[in-house]
Coordinates of C-alpha atoms in Angstrom, one line a residue:
X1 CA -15.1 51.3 -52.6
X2 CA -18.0 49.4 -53.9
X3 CA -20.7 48.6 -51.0
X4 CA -22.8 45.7 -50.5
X5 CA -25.4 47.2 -49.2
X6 CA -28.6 45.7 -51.0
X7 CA -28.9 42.9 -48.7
X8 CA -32.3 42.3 -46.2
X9 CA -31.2 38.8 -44.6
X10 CA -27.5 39.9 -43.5
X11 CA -26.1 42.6 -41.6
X12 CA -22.9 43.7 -40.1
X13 CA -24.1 45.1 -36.4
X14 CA -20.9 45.9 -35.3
X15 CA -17.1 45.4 -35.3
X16 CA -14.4 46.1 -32.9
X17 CA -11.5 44.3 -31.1
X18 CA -10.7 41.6 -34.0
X19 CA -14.2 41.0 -34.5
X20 CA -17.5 41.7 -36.5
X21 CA -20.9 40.9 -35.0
X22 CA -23.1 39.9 -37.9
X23 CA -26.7 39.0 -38.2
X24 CA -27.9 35.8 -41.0
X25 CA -31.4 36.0 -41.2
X26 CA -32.5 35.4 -37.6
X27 CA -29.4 34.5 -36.0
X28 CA -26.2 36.6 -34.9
X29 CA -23.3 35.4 -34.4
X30 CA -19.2 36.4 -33.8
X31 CA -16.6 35.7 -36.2
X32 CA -13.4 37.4 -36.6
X33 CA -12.1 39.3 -39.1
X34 CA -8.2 40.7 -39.1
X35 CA -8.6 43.8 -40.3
X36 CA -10.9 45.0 -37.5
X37 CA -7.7 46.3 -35.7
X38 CA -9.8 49.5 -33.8
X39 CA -11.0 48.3 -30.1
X40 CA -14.3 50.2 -29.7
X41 CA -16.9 49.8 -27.2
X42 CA -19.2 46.5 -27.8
X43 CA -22.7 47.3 -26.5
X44 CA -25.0 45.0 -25.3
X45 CA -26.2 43.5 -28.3
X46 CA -22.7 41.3 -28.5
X47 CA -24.4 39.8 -25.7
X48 CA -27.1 38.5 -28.2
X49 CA -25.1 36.5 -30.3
X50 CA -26.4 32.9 -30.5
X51 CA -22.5 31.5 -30.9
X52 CA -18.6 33.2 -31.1
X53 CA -16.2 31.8 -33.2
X54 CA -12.8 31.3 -31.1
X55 CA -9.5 31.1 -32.9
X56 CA -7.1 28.5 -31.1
X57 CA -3.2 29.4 -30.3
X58 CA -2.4 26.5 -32.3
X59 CA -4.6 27.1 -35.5
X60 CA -8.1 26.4 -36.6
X61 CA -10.5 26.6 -33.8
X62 CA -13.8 26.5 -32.5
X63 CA -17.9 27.6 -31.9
X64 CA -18.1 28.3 -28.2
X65 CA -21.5 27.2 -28.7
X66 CA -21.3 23.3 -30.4
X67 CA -24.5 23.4 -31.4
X68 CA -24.5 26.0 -33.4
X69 CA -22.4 23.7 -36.1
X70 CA -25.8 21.4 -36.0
X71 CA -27.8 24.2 -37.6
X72 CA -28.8 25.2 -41.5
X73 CA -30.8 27.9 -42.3
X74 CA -31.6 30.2 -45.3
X75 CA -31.0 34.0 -46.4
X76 CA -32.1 35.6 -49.7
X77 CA -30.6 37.8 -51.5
X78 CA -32.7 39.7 -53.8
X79 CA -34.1 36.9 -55.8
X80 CA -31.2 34.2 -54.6
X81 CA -31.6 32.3 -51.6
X82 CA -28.2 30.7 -50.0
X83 CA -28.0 27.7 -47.3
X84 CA -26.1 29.4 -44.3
X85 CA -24.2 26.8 -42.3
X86 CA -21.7 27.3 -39.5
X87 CA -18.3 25.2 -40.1
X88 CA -15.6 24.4 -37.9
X89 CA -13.7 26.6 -40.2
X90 CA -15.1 29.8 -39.2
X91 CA -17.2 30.2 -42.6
X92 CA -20.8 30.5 -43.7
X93 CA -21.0 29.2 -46.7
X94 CA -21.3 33.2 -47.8
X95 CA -19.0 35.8 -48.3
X96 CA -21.7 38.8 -48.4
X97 CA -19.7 41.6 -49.6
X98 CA -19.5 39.6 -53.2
X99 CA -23.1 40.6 -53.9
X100 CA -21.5 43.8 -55.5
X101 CA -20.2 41.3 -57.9
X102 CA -23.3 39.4 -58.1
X103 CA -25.0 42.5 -59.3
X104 CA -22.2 43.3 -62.2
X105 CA -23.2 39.7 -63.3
X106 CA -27.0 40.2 -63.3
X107 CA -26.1 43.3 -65.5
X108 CA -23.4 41.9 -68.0
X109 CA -24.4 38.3 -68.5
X110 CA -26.9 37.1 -70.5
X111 CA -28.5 34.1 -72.4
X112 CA -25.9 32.5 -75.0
X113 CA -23.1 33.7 -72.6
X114 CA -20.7 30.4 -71.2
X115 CA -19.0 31.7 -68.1
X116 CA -16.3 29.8 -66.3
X117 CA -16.4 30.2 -62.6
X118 CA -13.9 29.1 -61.0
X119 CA -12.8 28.5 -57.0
X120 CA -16.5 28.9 -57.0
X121 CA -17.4 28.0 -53.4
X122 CA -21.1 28.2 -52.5
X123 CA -22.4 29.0 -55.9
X124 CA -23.3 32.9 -55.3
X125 CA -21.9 33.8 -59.1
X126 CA -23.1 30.6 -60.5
X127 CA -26.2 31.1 -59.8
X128 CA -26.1 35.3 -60.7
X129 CA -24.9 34.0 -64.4
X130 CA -27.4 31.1 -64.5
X131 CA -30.3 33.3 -63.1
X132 CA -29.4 36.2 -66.2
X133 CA -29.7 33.3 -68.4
X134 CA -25.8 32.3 -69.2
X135 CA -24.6 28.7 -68.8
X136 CA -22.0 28.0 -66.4
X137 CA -19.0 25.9 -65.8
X138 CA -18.6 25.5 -61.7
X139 CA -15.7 24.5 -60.8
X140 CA -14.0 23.9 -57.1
X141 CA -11.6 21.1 -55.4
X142 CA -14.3 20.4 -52.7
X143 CA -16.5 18.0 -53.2
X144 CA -18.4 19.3 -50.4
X145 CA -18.3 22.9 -51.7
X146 CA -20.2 21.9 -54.9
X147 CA -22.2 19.8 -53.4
X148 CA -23.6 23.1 -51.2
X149 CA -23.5 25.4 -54.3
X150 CA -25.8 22.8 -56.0
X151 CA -28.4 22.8 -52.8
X152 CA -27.7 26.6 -53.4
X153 CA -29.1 26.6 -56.8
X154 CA -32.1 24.5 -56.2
X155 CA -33.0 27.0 -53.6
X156 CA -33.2 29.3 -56.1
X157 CA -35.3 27.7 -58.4
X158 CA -31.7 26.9 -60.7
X159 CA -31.3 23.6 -60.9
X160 CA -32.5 23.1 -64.2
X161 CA -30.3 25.6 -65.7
X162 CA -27.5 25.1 -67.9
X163 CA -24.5 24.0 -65.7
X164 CA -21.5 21.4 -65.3
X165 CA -21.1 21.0 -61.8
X166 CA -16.9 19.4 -61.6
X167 CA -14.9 19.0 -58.6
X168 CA -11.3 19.4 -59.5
X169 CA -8.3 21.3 -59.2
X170 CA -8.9 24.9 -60.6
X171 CA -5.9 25.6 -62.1
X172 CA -5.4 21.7 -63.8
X173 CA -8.7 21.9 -64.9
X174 CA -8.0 25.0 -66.9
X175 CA -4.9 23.4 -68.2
X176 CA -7.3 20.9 -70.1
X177 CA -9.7 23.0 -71.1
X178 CA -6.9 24.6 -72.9
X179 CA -5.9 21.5 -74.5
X180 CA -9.3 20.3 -75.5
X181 CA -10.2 23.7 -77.5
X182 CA -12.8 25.3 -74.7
X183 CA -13.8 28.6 -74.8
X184 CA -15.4 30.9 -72.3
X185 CA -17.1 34.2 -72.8
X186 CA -17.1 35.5 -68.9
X187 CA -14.6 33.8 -66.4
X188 CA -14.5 34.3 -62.7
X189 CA -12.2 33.5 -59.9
X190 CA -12.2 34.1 -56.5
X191 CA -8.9 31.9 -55.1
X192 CA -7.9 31.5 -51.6
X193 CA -5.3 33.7 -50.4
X194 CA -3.1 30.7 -49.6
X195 CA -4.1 26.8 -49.7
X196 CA -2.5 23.6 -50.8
X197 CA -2.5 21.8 -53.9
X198 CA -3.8 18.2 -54.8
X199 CA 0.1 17.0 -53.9
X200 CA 0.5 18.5 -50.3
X201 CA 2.4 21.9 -52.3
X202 CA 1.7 25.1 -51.2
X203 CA -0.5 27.3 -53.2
X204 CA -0.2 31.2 -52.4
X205 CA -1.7 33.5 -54.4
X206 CA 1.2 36.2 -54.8
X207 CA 2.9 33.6 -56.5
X208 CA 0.7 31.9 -58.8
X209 CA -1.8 34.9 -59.5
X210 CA -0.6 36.1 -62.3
X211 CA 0.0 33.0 -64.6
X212 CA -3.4 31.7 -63.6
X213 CA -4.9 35.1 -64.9
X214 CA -2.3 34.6 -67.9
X215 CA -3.4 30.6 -68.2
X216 CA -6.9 31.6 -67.9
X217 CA -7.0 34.3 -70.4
X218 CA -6.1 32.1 -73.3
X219 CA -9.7 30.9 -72.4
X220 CA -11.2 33.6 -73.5
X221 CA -13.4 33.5 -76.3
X222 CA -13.3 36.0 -79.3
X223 CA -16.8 37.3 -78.2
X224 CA -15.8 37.4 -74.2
X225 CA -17.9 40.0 -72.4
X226 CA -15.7 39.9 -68.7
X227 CA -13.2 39.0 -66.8
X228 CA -13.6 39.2 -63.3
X229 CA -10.8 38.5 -60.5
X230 CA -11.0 38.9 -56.3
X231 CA -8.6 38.7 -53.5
X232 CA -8.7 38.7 -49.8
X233 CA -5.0 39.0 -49.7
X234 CA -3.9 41.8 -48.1
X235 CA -0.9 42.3 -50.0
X236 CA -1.9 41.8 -53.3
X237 CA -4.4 45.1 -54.1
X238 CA -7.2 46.1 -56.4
X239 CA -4.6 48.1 -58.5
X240 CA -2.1 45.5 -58.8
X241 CA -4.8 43.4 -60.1
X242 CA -6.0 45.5 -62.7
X243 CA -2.3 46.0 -63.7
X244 CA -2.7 42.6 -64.6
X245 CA -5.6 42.4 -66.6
X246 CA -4.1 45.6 -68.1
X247 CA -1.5 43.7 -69.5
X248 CA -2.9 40.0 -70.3
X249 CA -6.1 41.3 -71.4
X250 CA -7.0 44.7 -72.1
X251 CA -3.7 45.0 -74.1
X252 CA -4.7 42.6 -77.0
X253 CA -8.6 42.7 -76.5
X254 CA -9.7 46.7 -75.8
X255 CA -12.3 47.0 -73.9
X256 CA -12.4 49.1 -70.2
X257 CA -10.8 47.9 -66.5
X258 CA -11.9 48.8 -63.3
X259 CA -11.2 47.6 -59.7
X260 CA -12.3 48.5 -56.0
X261 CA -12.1 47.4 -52.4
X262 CA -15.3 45.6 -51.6
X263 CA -17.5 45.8 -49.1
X264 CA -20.0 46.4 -45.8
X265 CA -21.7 49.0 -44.3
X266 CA -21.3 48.4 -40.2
X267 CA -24.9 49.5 -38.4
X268 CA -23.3 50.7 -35.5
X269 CA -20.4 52.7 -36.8
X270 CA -22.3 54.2 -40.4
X271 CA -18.9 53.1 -41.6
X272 CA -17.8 50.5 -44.1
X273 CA -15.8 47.4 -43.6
X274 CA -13.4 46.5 -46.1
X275 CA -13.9 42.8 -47.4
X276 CA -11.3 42.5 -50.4
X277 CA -10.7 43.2 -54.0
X278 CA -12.0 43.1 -57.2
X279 CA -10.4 43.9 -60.7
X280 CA -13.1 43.6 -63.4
X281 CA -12.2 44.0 -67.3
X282 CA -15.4 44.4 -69.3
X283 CA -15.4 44.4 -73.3
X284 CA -16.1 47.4 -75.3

């Protein structure tokens, strides 16, 4: 497992009982997490949380404290700084544990590089490429998503590096970049483990995961350093997705694979938290 464990501004203080008490700079708060299926004792610093996410019986749900929604703030990490606001979705605005992926980027990109990034959130890989000097093409279906990722960059000192900011449906969007001739030399995806599409269809990765990789990889460009792919989806593992990068990549291009759970080191435990996935091919 690779571990995120460079970070200053976040910590993971504890999990236990379907839920992981984390601190974001100065606040904590209580979100949960499916995977944390042990029920261990919660000492008294649960009681220090500023807010608790509460899942309702009928989906979505809620901050038990409202105000907490009304509240920015920001976290570094290393030399990037991030804009960390609670939704009504449950989310941040960060998934942490993908500063393992961050630093991959740092290493491998560079200046002349084009990367395509796509279901790109917040910006945290945007703004690894553009800060090693790579130009970037962001792409996500929220507006409101790129919109943060861009507030993301100019925290950063990034906004006046090389990058199309488009809102627009990931997998179309590669379609026409097909069409048109474009051609990346790093892509990235991190796509939800299930959503819908532009037309009310549902999306779910275990179906369409492999000919996005397969539609994607056609955008490759003869000089392409990486390929990088994650998944929260519990079914769908680090080895399958290497197998497929294996097969649509590696096969005609060389170069090495690699892949990995992802993720946290817990204070309390000295254990890690598993986040996800990542299957990584890398030219030779």
């Amino acid at each position: 497992m690779r571990i995120a464990n460079a970070w200053r501004d976040f910590e993971v203080l504890d999990a236990s009982a379907g839920e992981k008490l984390e601190r974001w700079g100065g606040h904590i708060l209580i979100r949960p997490d499916p995977q944390v299926i042990w029920d261990t004792p919660k000492g008294g610093i649960w009681q220090k949380a500023d807010a608790r996410y509460v899942r309702s019986e009928t989906g979505g749900g809620h901050w038990d404290n409202p105000e907490i929604e009304k509240q920015s703030w920001t976290v570094s990490y290393k030399d990037l700084r991030f804009l960390v606001r609670p939704t009504s979705f449950k989310h941040t605005g960060i998934f942490p544990e993908q500063a393992v992926n961050w630093d991959f980027i740092s290493e491998n990109a560079n200046a002349g590089m084009n990367v395509l990034n796509l279901f790109a959130y917040t910006g945290g890989a945007t703004l690894a490429c553009l800060q090693a000097g790579a130009s970037v093409c962001h792409v996500d279906a929220s507006k409101g998503m790129v919109a943060w990722a861009r507030e993301n960059a100019a925290l950063s000192g990034l906004s006046d590096k090389p990058c199309r900011w488009i809102t627009d449906d990931c997998k179309k969007f590669a379609e026409r970049e097909l069409r048109r001739g474009s051609r990346y030399d790093g892509i990235i995806m991190d796509p939800p483990s299930y959503g819908r599409g532009p037309g009310g269809e549902v999306w779910k990765l275990e179906d369409a995961v492999y000919g996005l990789v397969s539609l994607c990889g056609k955008l490759l460009s003869d000089s392409a350093r990486f390929f990088i792919i994650n998944s929260y989806t519990t079914g769908l593992s680090a080895s399958v997705m290497e197998y497929m990068l294996g097969v649509l990549i590696k096969q005609k291009r060389g170069g090495t694979l690699m892949s990995s759970e992802i993720g946290l080191p817990v204070t309390a435990s000295g254990l890690t938290l598993p986040c996800g996935n990542t299957a990584i091919w890398l030219a030779g």
